[in-house]
PDB file of C-alpha atoms and ligand atoms in Angstrom:
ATOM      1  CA  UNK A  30      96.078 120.592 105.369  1.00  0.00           C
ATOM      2  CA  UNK A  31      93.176 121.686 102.963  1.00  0.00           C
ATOM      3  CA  UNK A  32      92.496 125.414 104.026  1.00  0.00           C
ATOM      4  CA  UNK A  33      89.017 125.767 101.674  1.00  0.00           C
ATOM      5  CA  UNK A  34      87.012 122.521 103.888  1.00  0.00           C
ATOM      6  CA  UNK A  35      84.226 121.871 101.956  1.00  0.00           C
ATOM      7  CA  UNK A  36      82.283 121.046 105.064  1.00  0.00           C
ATOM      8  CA  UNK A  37      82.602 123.679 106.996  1.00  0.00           C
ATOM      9  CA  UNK A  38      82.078 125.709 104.341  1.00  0.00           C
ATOM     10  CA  UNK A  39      78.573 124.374 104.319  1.00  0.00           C
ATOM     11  CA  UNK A  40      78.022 124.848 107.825  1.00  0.00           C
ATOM     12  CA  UNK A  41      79.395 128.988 107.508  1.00  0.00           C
ATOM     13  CA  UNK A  42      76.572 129.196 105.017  1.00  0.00           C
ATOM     14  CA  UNK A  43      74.002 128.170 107.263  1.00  0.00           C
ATOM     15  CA  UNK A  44      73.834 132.113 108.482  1.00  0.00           C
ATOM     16  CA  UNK A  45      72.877 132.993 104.947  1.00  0.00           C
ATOM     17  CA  UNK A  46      68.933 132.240 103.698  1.00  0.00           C
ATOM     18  CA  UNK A  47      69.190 131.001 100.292  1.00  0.00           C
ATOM     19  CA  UNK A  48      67.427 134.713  99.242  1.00  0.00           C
ATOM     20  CA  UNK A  49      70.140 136.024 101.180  1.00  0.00           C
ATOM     21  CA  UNK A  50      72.910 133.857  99.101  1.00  0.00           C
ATOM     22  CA  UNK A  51      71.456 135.278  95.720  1.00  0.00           C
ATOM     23  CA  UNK A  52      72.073 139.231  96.894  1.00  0.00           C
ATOM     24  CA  UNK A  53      75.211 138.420  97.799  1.00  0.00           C
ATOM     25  CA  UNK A  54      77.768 141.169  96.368  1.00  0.00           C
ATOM     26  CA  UNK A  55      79.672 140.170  93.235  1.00  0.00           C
ATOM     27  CA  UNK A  56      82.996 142.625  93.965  1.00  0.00           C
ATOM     28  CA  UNK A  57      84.116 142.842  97.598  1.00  0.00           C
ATOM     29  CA  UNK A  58      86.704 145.148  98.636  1.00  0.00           C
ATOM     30  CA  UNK A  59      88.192 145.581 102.103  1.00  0.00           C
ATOM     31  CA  UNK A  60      90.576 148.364 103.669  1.00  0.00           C
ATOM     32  CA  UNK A  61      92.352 145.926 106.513  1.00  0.00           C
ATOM     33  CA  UNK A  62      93.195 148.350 108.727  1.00  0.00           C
ATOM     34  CA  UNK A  63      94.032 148.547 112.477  1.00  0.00           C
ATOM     35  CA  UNK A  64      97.395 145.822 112.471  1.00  0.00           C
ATOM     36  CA  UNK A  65      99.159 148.127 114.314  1.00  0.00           C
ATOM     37  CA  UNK A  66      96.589 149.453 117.101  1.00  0.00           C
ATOM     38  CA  UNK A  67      96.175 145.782 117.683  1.00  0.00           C
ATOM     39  CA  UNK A  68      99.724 144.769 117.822  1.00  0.00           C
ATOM     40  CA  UNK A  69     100.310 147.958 120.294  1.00  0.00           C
ATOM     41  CA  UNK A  70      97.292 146.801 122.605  1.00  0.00           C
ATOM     42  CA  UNK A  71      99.163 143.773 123.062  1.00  0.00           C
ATOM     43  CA  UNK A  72     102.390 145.742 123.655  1.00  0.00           C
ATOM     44  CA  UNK A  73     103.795 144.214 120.836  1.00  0.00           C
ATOM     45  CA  UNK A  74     105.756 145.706 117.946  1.00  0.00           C
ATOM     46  CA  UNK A  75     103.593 146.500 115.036  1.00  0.00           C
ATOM     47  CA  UNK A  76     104.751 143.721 112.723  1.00  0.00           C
ATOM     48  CA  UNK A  77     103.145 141.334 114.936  1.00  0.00           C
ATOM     49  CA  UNK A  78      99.827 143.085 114.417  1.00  0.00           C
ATOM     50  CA  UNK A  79     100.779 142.379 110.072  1.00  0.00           C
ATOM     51  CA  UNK A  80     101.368 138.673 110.888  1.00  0.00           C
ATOM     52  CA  UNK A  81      98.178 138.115 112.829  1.00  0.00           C
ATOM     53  CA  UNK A  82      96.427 140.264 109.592  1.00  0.00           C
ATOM     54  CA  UNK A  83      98.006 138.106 107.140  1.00  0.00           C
ATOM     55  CA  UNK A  84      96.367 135.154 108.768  1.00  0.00           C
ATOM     56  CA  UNK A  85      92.557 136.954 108.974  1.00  0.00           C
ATOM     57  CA  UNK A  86      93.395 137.414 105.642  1.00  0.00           C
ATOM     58  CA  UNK A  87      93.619 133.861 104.645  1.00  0.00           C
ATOM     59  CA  UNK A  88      90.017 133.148 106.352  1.00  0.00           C
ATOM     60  CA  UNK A  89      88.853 136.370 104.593  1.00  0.00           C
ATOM     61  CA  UNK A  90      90.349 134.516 100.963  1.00  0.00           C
ATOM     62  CA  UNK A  91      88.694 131.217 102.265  1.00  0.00           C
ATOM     63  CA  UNK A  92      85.329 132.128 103.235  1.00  0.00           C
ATOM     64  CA  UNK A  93      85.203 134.489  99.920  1.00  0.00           C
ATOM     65  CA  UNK A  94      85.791 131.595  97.923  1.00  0.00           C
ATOM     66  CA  UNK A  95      83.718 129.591  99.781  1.00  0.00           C
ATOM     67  CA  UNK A  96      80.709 131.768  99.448  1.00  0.00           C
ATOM     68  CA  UNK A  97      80.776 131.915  95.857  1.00  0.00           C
ATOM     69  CA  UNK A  98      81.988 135.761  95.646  1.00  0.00           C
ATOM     70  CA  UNK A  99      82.688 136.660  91.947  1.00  0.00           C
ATOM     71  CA  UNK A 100      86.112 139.478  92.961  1.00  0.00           C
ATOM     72  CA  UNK A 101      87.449 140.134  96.314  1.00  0.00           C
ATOM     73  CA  UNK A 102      90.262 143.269  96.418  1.00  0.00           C
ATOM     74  CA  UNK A 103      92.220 143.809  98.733  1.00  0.00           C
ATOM     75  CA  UNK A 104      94.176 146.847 100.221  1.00  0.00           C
ATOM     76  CA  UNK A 105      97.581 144.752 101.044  1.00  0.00           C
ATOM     77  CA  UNK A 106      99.950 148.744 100.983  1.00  0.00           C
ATOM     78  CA  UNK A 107      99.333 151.641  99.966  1.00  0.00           C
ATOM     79  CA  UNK A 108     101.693 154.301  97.719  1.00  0.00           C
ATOM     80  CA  UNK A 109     101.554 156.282 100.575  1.00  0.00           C
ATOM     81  CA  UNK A 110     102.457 153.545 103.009  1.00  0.00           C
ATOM     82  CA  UNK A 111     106.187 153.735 102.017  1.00  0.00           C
ATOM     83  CA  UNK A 112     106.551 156.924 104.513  1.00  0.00           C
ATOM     84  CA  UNK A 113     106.646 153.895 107.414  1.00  0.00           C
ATOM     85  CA  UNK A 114     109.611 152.974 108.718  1.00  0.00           C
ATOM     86  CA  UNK A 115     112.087 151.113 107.083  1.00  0.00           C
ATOM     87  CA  UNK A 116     111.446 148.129 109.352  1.00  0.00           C
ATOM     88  CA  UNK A 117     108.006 147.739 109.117  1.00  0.00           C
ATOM     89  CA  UNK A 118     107.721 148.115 105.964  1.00  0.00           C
ATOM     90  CA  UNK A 119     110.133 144.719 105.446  1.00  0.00           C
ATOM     91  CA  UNK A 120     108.710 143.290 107.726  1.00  0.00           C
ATOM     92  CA  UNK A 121     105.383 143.957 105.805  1.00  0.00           C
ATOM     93  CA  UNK A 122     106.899 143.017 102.393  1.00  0.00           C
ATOM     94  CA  UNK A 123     108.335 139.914 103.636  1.00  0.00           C
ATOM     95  CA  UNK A 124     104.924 138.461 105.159  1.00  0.00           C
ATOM     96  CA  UNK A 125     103.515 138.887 102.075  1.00  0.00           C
ATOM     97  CA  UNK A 126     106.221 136.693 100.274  1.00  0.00           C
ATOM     98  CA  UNK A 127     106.141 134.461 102.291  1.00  0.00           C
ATOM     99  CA  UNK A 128     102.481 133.918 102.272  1.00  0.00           C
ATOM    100  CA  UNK A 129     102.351 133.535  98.623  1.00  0.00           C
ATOM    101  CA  UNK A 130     105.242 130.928  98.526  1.00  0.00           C
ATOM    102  CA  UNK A 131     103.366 128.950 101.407  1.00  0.00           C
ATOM    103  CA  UNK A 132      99.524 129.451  99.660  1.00  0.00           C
ATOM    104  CA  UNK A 133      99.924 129.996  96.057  1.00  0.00           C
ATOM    105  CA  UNK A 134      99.309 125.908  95.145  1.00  0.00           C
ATOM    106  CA  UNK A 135      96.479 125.614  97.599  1.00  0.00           C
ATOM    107  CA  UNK A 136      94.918 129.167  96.094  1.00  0.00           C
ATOM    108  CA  UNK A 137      95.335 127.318  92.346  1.00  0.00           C
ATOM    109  CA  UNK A 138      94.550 124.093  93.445  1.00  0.00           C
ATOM    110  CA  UNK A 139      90.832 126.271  94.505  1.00  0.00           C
ATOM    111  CA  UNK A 140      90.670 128.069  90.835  1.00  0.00           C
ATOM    112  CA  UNK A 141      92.015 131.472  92.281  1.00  0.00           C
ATOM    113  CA  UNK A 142      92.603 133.873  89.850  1.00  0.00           C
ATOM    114  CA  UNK A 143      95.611 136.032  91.337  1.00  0.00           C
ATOM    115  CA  UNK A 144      95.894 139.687  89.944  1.00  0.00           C
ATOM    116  CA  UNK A 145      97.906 142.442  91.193  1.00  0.00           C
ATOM    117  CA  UNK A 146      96.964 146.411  91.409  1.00  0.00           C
ATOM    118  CA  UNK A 147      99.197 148.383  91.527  1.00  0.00           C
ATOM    119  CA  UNK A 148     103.079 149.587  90.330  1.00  0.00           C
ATOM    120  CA  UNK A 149     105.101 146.777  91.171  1.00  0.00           C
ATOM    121  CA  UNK A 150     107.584 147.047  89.125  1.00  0.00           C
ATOM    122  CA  UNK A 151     108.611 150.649  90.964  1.00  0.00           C
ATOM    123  CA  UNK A 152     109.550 148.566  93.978  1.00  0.00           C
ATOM    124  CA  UNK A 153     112.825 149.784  96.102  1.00  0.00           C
ATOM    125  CA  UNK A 154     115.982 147.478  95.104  1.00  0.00           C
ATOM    126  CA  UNK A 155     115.892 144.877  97.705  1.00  0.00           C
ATOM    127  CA  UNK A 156     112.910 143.383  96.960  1.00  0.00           C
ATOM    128  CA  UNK A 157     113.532 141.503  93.325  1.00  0.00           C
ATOM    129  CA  UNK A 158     112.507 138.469  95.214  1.00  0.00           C
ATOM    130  CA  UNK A 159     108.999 139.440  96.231  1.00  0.00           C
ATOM    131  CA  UNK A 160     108.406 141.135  92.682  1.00  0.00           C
ATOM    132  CA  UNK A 161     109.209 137.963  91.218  1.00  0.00           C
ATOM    133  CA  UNK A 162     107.338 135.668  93.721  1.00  0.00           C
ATOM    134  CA  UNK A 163     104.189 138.195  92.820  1.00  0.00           C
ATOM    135  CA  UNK A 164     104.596 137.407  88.780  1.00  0.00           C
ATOM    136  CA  UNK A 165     104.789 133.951  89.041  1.00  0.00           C
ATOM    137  CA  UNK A 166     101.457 133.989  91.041  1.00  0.00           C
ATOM    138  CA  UNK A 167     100.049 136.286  88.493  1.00  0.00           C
ATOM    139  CA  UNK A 168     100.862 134.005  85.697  1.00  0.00           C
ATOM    140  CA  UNK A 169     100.312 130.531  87.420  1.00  0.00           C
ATOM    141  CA  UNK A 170      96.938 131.569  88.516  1.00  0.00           C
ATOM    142  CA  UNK A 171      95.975 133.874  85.339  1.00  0.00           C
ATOM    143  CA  UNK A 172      93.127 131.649  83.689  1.00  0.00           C
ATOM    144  CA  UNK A 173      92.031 130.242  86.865  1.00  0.00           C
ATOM    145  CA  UNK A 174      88.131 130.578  86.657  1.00  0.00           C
ATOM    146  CA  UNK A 175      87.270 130.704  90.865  1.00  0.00           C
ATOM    147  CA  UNK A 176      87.636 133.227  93.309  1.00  0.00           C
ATOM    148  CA  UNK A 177      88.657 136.937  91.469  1.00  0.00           C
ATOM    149  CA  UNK A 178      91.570 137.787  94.276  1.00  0.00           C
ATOM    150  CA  UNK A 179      92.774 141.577  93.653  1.00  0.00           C
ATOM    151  CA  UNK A 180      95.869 142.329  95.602  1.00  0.00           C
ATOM    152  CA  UNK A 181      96.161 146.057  95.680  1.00  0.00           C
ATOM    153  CA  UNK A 182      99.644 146.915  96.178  1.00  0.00           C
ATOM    154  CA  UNK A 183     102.133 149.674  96.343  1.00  0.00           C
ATOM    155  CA  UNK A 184      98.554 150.831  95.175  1.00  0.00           C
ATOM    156  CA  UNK A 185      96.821 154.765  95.011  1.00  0.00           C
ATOM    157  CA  UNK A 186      93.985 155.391  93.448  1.00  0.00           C
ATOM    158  CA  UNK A 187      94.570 158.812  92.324  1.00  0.00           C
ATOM    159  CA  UNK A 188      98.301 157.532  90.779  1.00  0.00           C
ATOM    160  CA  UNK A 189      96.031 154.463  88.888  1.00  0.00           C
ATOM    161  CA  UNK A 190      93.696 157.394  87.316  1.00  0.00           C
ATOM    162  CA  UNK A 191      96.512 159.556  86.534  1.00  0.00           C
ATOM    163  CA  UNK A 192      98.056 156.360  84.608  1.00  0.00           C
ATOM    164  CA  UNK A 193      94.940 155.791  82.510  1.00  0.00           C
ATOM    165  CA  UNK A 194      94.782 159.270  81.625  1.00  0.00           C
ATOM    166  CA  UNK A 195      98.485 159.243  80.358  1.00  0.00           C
ATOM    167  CA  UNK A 196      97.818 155.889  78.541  1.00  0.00           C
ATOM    168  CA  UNK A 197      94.904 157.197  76.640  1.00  0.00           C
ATOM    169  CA  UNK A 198      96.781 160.660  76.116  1.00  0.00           C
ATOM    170  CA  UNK A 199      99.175 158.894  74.626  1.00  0.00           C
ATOM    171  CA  UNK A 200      96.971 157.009  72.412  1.00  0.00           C
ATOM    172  CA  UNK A 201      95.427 159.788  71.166  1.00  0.00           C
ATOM    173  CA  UNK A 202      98.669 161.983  70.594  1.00  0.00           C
ATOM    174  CA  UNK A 203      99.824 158.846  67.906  1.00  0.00           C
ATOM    175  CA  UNK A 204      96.187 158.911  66.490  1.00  0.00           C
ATOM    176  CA  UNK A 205      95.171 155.964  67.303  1.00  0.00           C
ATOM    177  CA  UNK A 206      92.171 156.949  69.340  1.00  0.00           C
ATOM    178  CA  UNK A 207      90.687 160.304  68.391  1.00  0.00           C
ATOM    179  CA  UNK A 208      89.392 161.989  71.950  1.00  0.00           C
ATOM    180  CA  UNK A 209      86.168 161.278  71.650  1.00  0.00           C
ATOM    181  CA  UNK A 210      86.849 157.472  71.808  1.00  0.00           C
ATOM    182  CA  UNK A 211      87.769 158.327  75.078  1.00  0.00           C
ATOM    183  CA  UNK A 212      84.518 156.757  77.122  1.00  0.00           C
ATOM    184  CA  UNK A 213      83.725 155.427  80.513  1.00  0.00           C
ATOM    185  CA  UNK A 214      84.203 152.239  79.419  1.00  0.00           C
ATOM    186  CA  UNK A 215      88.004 153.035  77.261  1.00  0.00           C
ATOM    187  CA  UNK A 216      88.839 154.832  80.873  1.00  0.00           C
ATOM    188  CA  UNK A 217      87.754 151.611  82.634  1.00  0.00           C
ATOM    189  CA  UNK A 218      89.722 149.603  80.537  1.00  0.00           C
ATOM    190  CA  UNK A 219      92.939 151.044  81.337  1.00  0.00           C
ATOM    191  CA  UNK A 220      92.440 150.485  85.185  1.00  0.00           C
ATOM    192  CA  UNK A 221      94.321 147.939  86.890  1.00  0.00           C
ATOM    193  CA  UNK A 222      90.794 146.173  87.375  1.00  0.00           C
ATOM    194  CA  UNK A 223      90.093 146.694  84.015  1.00  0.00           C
ATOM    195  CA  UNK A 224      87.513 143.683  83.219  1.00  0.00           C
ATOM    196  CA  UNK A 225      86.468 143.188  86.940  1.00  0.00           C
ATOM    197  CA  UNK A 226      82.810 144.608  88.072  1.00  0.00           C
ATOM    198  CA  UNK A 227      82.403 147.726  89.430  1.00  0.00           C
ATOM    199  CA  UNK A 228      82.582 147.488  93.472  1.00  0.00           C
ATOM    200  CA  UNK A 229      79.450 146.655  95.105  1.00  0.00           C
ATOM    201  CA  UNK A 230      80.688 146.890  99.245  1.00  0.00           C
ATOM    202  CA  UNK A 231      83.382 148.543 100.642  1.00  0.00           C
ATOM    203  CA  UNK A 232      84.695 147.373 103.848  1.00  0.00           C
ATOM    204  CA  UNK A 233      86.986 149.106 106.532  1.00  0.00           C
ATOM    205  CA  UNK A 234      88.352 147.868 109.820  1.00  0.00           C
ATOM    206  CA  UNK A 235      89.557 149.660 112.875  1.00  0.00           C
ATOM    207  CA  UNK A 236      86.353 152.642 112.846  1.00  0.00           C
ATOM    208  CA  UNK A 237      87.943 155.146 110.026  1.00  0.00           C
ATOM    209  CA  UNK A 238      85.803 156.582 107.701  1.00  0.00           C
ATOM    210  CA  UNK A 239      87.999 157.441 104.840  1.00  0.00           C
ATOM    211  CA  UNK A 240      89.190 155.840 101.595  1.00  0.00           C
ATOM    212  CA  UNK A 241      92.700 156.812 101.831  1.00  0.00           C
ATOM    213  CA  UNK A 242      93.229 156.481  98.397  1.00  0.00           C
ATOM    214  CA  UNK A 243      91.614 153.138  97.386  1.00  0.00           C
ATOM    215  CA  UNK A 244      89.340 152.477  94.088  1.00  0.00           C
ATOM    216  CA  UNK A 245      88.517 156.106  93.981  1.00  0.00           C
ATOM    217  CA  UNK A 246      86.998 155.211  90.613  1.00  0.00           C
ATOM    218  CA  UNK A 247      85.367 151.882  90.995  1.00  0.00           C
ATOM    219  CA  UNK A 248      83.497 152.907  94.158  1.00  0.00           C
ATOM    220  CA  UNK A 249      81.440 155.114  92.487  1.00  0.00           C
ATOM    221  CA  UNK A 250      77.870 153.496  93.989  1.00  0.00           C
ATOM    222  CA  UNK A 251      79.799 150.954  96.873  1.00  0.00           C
ATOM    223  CA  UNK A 252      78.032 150.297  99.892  1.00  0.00           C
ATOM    224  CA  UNK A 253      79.758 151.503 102.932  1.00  0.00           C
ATOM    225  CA  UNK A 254      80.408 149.336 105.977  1.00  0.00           C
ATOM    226  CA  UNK A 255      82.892 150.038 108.525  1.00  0.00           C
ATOM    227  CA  UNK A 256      83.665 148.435 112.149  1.00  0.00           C
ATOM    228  CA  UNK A 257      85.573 148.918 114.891  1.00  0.00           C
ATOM    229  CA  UNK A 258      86.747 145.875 114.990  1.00  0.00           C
ATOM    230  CA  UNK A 259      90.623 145.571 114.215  1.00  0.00           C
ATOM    231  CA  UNK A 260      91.931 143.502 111.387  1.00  0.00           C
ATOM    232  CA  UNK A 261      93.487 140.767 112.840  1.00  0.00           C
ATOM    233  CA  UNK A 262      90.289 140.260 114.962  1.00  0.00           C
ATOM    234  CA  UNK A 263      88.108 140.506 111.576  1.00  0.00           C
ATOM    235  CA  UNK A 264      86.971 136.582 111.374  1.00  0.00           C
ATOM    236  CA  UNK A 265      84.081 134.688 108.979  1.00  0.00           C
ATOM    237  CA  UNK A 266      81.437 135.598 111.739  1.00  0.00           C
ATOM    238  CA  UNK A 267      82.242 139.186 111.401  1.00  0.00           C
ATOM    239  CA  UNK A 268      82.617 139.162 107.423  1.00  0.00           C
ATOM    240  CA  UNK A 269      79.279 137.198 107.530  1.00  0.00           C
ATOM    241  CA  UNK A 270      77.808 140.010 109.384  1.00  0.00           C
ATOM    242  CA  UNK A 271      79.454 142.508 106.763  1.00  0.00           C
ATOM    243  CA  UNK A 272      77.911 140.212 104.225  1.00  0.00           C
ATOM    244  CA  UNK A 273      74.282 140.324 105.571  1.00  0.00           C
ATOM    245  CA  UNK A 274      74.418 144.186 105.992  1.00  0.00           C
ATOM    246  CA  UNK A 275      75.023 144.296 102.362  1.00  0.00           C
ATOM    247  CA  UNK A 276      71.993 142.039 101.639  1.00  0.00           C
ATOM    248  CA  UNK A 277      69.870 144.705 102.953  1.00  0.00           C
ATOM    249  CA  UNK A 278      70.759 147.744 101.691  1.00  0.00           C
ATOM    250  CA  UNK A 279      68.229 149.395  99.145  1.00  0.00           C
ATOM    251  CA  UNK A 280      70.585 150.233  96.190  1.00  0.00           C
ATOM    252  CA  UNK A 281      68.669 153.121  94.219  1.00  0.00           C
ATOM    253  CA  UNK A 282      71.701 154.175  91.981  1.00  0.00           C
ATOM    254  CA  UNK A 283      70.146 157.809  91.562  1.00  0.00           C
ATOM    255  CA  UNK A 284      66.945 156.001  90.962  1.00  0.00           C
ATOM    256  CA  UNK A 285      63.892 156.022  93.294  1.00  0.00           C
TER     257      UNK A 285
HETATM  258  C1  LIG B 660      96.745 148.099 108.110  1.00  0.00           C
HETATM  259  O1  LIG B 660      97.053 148.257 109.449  1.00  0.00           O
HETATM  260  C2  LIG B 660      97.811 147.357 107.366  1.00  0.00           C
HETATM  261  C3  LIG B 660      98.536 148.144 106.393  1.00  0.00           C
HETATM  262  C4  LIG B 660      98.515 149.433 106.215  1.00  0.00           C
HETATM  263  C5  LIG B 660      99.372 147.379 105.515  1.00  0.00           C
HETATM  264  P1  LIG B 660      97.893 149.495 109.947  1.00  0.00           P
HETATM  265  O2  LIG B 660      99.334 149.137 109.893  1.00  0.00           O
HETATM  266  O3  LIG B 660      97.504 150.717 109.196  1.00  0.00           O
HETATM  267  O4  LIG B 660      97.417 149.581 111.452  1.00  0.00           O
HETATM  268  P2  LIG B 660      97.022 150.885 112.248  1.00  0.00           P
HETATM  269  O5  LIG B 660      95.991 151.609 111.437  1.00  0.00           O
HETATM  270  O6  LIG B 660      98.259 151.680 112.411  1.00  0.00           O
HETATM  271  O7  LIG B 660      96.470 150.380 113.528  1.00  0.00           O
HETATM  272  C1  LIG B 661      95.066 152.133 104.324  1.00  0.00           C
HETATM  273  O1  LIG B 661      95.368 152.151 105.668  1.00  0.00           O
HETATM  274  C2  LIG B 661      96.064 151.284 103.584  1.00  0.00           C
HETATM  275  C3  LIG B 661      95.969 149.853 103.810  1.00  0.00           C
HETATM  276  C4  LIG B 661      95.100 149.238 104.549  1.00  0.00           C
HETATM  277  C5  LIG B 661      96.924 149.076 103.065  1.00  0.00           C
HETATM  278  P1  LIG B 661      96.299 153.270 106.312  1.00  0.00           P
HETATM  279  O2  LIG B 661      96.422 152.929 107.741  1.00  0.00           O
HETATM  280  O3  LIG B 661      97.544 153.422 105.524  1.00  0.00           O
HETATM  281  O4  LIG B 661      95.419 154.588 106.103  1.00  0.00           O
HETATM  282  P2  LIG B 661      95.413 155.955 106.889  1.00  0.00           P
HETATM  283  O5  LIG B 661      96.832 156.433 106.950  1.00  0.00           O
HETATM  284  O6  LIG B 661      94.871 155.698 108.246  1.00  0.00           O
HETATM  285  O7  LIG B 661      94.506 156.852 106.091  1.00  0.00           O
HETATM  286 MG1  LIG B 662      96.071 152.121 109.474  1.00  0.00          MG
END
């Protein structure tokens, strides 16, 4: 079954003026957070709460693509998110395989561009298979010229800028940048999202206000939006809502 329907695609845009449409933000990125609150509420174990967010996710993908939205990143697990239990965090690991096996054609067959952020190669032994199922959708999808999807993973922001900083270092130490080449734009460039524009909105689920380590460097001037609302529970109509916030906002960028 086609997951991106063209027709109700039209009728999701319906909430959107066609002004509204055109301040839509280029870059999207979203903290889902609050799987395992809503897993727990159901007195459930929390890897049900990470297969009801894998599915949100999928609408999230949809309705992104749908509307047109240049990048969309995603925080999928976090460096820090290895200090979970050994359980959950297979259980997280395998979701994620398995919804790339089950998606990846339908995401290409929609021009989805699939890029990962973040050290995958560090992963624990044990999970060759979902490293390699995450490489072949980078390369299948790689000059796909739709929907930007960022899958930040096994991701920290401060590690990413401490990476750049090494890679330039390094260039510089073997002359072949002298320090001064060392820019916003060279630092940019050795990002994982190196090429993508900056991040315009920031979402979080579940009511925390904090970045816990996500694109400390590309949010520079995000917009802020958080909910209470709990991942799993995170739907079109509440991403629309997200969306429409965002067309409002007065960006000033230090300006007046
Ligand atoms: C977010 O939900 C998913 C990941 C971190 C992968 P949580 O698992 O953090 O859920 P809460 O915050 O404990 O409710
Ligand atoms: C951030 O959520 C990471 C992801 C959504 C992948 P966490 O649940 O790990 O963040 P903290 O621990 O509440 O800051
Ligand atoms: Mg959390």
């Amino acid at each position: 079954m086609a997951i991106f329907g063209k027709d109700e695609a039209k009728r999701k845009q319906s909430v959107f003026s066609p002004e509204d449409l055109q301040k839509l933000p280029r870059h999207v990125a979203v903290i889902m957070d609050g799987n395992g609150r809503w897993a727990t509420k159901r007195g459930m174990p929390r890897s049900f709460g990470h297969k009801a967010g894998v599915e949100a996710l999928r609408a999230i993908i949809r309705h992104s693509s749908d509307l047109g939205i240049e990048a969309l990143t995603i925080y999928a697990f976090s460096t820090e998110n290895w200090t979970r239990s050994v359980e959950e965090v297979s259980a997280l690991m395998g979701l994620l395989l398995e919804y790339f096996t089950r998606e990846l054609d339908e995401l290409h067959r929609e021009h989805v561009c699939i890029r990962i952020l973040g050290d995958i190669s560090g992963m624990p032994k044990g999970l060759e298979k979902q490293q390699a199922a995450l490489y072949a959708a980078m390369d299948k999808t790689r000059e796909n010229t739709g929907l930007k999807l960022n899958i930040a993973l096994n991701y920290g922001g401060q590690q990413e800028i401490v990476r750049a900083a090494q890679a330039l270092a390094k260039k510089a130490a073997a002359g072949e940048i002298v320090p001064d080449a060392i820019t916003r734009e060279a630092f940019a460039g050795e990002l994982y999202t190196a090429g993508l524009p900056e991040v315009d909105f920031l979402i979080r689920t579940s009511g925390e206000m904090r970045l816990s380590n996500f694109l400390l460097y590309q949010c520079a001037y995000a917009e802020f939006y958080k909910t209470d609302i709990l991942w799993p529970d995170f739907d079109e109509a509440a991403y629309d809502e997200a969306l429409l916030t965002f067309t409002r906002r007065n960006r000033r960028f230090g300006g007046v």
